[in-house]
mmCIF file of C-alpha atoms in Angstrom:
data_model
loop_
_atom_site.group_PDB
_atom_site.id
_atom_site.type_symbol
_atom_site.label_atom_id
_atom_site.label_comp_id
_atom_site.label_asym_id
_atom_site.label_seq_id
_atom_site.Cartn_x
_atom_site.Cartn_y
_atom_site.Cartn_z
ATOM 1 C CA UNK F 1 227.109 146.525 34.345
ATOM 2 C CA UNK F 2 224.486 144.066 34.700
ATOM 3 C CA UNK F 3 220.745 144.525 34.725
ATOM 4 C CA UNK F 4 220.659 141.316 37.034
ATOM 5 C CA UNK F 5 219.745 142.352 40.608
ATOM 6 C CA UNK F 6 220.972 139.432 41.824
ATOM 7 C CA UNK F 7 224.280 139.436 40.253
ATOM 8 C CA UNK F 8 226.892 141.698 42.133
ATOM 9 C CA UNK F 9 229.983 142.970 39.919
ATOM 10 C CA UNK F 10 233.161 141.337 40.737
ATOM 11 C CA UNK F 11 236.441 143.097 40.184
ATOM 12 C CA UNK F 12 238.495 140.407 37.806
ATOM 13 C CA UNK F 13 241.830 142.003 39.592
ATOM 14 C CA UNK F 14 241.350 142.797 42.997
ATOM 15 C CA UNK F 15 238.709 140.049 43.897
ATOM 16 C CA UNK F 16 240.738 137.872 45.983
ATOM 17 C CA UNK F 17 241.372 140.705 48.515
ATOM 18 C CA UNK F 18 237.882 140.006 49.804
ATOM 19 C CA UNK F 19 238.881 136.913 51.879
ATOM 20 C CA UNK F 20 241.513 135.684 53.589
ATOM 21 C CA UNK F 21 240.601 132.338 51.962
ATOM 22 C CA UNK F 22 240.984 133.803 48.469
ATOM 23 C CA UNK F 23 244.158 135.295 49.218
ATOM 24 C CA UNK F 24 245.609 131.466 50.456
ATOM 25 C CA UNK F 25 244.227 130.203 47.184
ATOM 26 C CA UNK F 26 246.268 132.797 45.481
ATOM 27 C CA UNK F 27 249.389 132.863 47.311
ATOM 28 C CA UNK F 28 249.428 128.812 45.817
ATOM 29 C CA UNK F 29 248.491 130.027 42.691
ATOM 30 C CA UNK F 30 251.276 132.141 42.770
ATOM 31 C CA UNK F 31 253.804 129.665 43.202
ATOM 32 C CA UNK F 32 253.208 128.304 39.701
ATOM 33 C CA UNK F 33 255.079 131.228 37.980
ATOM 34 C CA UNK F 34 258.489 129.931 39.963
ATOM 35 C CA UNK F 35 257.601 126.104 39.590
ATOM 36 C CA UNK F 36 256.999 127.472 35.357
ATOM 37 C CA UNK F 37 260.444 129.468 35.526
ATOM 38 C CA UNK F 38 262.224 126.798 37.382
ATOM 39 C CA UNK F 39 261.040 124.250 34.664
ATOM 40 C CA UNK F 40 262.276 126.233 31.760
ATOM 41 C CA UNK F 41 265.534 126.247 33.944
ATOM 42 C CA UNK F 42 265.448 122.400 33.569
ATOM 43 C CA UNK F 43 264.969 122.486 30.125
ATOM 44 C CA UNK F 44 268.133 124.589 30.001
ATOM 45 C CA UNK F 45 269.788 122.467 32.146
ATOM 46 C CA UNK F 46 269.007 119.095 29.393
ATOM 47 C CA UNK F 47 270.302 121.360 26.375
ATOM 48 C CA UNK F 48 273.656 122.148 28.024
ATOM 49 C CA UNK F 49 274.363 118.657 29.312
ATOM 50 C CA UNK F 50 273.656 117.385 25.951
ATOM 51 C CA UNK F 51 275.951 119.945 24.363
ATOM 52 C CA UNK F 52 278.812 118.581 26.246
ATOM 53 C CA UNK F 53 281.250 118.509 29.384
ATOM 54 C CA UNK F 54 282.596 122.519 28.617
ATOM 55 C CA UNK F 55 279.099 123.544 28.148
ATOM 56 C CA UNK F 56 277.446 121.377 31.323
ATOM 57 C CA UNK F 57 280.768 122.913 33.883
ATOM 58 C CA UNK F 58 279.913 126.413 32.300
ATOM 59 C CA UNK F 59 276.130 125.949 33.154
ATOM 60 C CA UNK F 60 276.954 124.870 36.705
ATOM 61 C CA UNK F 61 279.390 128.157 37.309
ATOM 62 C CA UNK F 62 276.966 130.259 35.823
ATOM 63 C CA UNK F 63 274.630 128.919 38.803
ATOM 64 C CA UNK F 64 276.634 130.599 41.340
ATOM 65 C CA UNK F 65 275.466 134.148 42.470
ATOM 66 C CA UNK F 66 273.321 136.135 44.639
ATOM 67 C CA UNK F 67 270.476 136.304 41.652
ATOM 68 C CA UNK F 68 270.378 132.374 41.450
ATOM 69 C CA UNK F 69 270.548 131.682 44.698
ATOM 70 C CA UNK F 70 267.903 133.716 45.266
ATOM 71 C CA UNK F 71 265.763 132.586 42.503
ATOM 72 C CA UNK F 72 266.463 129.089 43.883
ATOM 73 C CA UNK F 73 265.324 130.255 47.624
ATOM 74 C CA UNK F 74 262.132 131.193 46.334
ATOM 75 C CA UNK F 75 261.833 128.345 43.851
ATOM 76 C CA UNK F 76 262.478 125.936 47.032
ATOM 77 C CA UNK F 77 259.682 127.890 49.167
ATOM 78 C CA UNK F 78 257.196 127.431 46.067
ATOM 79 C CA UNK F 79 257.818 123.798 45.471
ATOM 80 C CA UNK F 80 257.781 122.838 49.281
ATOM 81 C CA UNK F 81 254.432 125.216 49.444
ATOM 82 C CA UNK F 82 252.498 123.450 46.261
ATOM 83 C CA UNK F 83 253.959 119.682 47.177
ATOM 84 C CA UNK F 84 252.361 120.163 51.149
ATOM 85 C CA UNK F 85 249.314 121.625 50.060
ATOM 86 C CA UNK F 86 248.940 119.329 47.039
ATOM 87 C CA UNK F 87 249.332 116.340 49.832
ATOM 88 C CA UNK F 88 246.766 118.169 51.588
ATOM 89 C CA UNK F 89 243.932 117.617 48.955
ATOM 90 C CA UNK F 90 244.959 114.230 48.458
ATOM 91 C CA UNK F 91 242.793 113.164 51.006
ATOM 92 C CA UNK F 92 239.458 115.148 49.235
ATOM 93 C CA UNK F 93 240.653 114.053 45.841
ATOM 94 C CA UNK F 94 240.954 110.568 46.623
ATOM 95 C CA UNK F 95 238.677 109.653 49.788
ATOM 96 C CA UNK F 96 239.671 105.733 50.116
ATOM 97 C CA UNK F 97 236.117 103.702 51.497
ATOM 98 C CA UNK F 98 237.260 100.286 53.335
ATOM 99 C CA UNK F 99 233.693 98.389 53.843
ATOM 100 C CA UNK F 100 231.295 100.991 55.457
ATOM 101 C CA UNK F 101 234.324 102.958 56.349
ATOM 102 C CA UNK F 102 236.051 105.750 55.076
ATOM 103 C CA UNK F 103 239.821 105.552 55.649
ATOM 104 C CA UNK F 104 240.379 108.677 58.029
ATOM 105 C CA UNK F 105 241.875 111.959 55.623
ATOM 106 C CA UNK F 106 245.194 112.485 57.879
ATOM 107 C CA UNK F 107 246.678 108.818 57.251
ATOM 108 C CA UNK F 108 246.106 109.572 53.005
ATOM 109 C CA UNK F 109 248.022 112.807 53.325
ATOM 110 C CA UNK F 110 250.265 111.554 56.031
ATOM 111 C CA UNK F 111 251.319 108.129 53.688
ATOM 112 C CA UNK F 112 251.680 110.987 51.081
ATOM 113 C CA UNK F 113 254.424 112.837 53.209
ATOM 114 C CA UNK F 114 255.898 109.612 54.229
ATOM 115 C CA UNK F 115 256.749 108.761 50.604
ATOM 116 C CA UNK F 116 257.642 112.535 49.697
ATOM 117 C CA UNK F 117 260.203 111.903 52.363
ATOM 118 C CA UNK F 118 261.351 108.809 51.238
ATOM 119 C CA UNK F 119 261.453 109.919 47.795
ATOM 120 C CA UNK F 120 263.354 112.974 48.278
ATOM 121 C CA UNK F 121 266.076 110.580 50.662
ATOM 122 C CA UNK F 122 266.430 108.492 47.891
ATOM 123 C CA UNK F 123 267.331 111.689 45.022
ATOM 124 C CA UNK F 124 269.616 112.740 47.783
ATOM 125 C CA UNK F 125 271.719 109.917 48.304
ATOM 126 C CA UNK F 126 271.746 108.606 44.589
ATOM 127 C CA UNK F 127 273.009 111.994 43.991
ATOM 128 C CA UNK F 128 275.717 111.443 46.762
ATOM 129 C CA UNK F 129 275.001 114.425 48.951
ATOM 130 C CA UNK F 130 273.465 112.349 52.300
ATOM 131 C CA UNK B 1 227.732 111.225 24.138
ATOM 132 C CA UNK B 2 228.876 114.541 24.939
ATOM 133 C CA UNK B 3 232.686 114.455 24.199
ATOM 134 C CA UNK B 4 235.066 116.847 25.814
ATOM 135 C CA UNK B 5 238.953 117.177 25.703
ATOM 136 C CA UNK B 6 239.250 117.956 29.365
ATOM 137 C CA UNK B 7 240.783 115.120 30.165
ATOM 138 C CA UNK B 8 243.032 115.269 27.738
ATOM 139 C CA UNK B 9 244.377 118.303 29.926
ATOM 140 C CA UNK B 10 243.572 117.164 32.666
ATOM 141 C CA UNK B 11 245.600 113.902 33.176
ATOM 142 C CA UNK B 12 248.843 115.134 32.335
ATOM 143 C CA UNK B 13 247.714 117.993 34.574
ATOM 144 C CA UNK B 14 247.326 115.956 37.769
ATOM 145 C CA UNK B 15 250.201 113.476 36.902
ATOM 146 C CA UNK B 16 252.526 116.268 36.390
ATOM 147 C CA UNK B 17 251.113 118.201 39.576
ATOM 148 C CA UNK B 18 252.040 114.692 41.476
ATOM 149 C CA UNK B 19 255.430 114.632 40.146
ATOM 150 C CA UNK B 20 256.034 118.642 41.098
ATOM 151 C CA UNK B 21 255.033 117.570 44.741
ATOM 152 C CA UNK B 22 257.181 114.456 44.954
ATOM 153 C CA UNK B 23 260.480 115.171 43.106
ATOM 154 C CA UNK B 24 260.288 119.107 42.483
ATOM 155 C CA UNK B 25 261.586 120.118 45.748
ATOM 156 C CA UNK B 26 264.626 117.932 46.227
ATOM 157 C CA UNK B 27 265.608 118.396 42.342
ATOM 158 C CA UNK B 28 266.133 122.616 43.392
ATOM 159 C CA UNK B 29 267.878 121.573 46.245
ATOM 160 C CA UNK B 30 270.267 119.792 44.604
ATOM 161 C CA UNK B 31 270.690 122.771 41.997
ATOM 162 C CA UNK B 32 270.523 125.503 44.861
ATOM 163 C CA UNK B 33 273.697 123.729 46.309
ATOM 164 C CA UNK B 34 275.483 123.638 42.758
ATOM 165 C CA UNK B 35 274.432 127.308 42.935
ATOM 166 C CA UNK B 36 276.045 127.917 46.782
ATOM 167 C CA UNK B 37 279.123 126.331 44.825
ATOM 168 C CA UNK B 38 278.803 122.895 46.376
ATOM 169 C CA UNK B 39 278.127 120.520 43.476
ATOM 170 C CA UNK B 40 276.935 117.197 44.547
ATOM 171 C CA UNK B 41 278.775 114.350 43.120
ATOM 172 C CA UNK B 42 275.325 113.154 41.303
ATOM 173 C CA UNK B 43 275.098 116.856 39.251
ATOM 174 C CA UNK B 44 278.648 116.071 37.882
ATOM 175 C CA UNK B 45 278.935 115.439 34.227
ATOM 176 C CA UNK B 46 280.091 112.284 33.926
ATOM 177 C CA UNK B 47 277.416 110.865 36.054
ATOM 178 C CA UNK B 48 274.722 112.795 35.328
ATOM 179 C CA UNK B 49 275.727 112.259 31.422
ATOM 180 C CA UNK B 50 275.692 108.384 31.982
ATOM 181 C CA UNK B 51 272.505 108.701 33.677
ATOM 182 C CA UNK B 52 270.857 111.093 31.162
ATOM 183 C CA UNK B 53 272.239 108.308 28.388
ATOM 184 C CA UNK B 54 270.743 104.923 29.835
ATOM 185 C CA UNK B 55 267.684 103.504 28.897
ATOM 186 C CA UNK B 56 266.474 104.193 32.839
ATOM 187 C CA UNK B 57 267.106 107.988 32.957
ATOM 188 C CA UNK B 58 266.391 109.026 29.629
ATOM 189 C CA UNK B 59 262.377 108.108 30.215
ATOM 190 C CA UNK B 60 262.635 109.420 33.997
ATOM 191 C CA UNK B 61 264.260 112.621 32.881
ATOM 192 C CA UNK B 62 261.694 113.089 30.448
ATOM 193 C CA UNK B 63 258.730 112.156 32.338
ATOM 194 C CA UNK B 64 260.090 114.549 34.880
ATOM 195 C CA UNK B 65 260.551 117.495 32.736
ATOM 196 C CA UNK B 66 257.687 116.917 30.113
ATOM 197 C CA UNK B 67 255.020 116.427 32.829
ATOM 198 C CA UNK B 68 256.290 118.767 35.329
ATOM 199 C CA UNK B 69 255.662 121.739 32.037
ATOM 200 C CA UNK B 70 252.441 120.421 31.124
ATOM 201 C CA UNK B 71 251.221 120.863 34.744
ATOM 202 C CA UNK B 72 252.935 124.271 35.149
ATOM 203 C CA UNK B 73 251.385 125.510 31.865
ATOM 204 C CA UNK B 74 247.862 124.795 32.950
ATOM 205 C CA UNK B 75 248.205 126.367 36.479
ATOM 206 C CA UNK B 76 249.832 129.155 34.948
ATOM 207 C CA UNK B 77 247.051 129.650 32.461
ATOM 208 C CA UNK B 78 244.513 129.337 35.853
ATOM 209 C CA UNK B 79 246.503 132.412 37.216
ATOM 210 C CA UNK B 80 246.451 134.637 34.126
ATOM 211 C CA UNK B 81 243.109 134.014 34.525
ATOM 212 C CA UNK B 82 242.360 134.481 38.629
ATOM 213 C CA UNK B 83 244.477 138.077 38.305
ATOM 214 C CA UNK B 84 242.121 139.276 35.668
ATOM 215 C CA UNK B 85 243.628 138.355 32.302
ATOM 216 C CA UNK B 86 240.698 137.180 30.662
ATOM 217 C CA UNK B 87 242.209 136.417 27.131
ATOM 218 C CA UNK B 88 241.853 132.619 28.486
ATOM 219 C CA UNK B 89 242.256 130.726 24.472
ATOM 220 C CA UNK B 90 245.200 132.794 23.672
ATOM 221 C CA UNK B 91 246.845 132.346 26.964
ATOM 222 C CA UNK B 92 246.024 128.676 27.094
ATOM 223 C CA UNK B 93 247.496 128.213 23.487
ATOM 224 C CA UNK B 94 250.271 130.355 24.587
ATOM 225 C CA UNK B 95 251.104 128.323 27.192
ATOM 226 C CA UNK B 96 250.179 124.483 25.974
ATOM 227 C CA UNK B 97 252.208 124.922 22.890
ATOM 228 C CA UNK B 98 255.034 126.467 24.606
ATOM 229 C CA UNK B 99 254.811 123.440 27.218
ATOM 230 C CA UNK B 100 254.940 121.113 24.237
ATOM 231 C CA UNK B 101 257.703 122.610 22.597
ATOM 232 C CA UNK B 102 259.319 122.542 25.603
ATOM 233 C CA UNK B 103 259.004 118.930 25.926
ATOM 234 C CA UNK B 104 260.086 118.026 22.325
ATOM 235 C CA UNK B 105 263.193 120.167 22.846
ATOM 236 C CA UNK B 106 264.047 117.968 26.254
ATOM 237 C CA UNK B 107 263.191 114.634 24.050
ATOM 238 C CA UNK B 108 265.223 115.628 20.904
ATOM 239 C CA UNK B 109 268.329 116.356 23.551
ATOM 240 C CA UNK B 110 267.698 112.935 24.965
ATOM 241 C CA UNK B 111 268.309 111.245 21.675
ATOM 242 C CA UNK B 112 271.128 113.469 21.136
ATOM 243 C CA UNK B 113 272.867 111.671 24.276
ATOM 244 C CA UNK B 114 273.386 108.257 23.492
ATOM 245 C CA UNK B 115 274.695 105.881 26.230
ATOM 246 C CA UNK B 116 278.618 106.721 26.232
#
């Protein structure tokens, strides 16, 4: 408890329920425990190709099922969510000035979404599925 | 001067958060189809072997992979901390060292796979 008049106690757990804004913030916060679990899952994934063909083709079947394609449903939500509102920011993290100008915040974010869209093209068809 | 090791954090932090955004996404799709049963042709062994053994993949797999744990471990440790768990040095320890571990593990595999 503080003496502090002008210091109002904050719940640590339940303070983002006070805003709608805080609760945005966390739902992106939140998407770093999938992004965390799906990264482990690469890690995995380097171990077993490096152990071999048997071991690689047994890590691929064990994919398959209604857990993993679940975990990968969410996964895909969570990494689409942070990549379009990490584009988002680009344009307050990195404000480009062009004489007196600044460069208007929609064309940094949109160039960003442009090359995410590029980018993800180009994993596609190097990995022969488009 | 005043010296501080944030941005020791906080590069690998924003590079890896840059990578997540850009190569995350399509990198689960391609595993969500392997996991609907439709491998694509670039997730087979023999070409994802040759790619994880030339000199191109082996730094792209790693930068990939190394940054994208870094970047995950220190939003991670911002959660803990946002749903109350307030034990911030041992959760940040937790978490860095496991994210470096991670990333030697992925590195020592690497040099486990030379080019065939």
């Amino acid at each position: 408890m503080s003496r502090n008049p002008l210091v109002r106690e904050v719940s640590p757990t339940s303070w983002f329920f006070r805003h709608p804004r805080y609760l945005r913030y966390m739902s992106r916060e939140i998407t770093s425990i999938f992004v965390g679990a799906y990264c482990v899952l690469l890690v995995v994934a380097v171990q077993r190709l490096a152990a071999g063909r048997e071991a690689w083709e047994g890590f691929l079947l064990a994919l398959q099922g209604p857990a993993s394609i679940a975990f990968h449903l969410l996964a895909l939500v969570a990494a689409v969510y942070h990549a379009a509102t990490w584009f988002n920011a680009t344009q307050k993290a990195m404000p480009l000035q062009i004489g007196e100008e600044f460069l208007p915040g929609n064309v940094i974010s949109g160039a960003h979404y442009v090359a995410w869209a590029v980018l993800s093209g180009g994993v596609l068809f190097l990995a022969g599925v488009i | 001067m005043a010296k501080s090791h944030k941005p020791v954090v906080w590069f690998p932090f924003a590079a890896g958060g840059t990578v997540i955004a850009f190569f995350i996404p399509v990198i689960v799709l391609l595993t969500l189809l392997a996991a609907l049963g439709h491998v694509p042709p670039g997730l087979g062994y023999d070409s994802l072997r040759a790619f994880a053994g030339s000199s191109l993949g082996k730094p792209i797999i790693f930068g990939v992979v190394a940054l994208s744990l870094w970047s995950s471990a220190h939003r991670l440790r911002c959660t803990c901390y946002d749903f109350g768990l307030r034990a911030d040095t041992l959760v940040a320890t937790v978490l860095y060292v496991a994210a470096l571990a991670g990333s030697l593990l992925v590195a020592v595999y690497l040099l486990g796979m030379p080019a065939a």
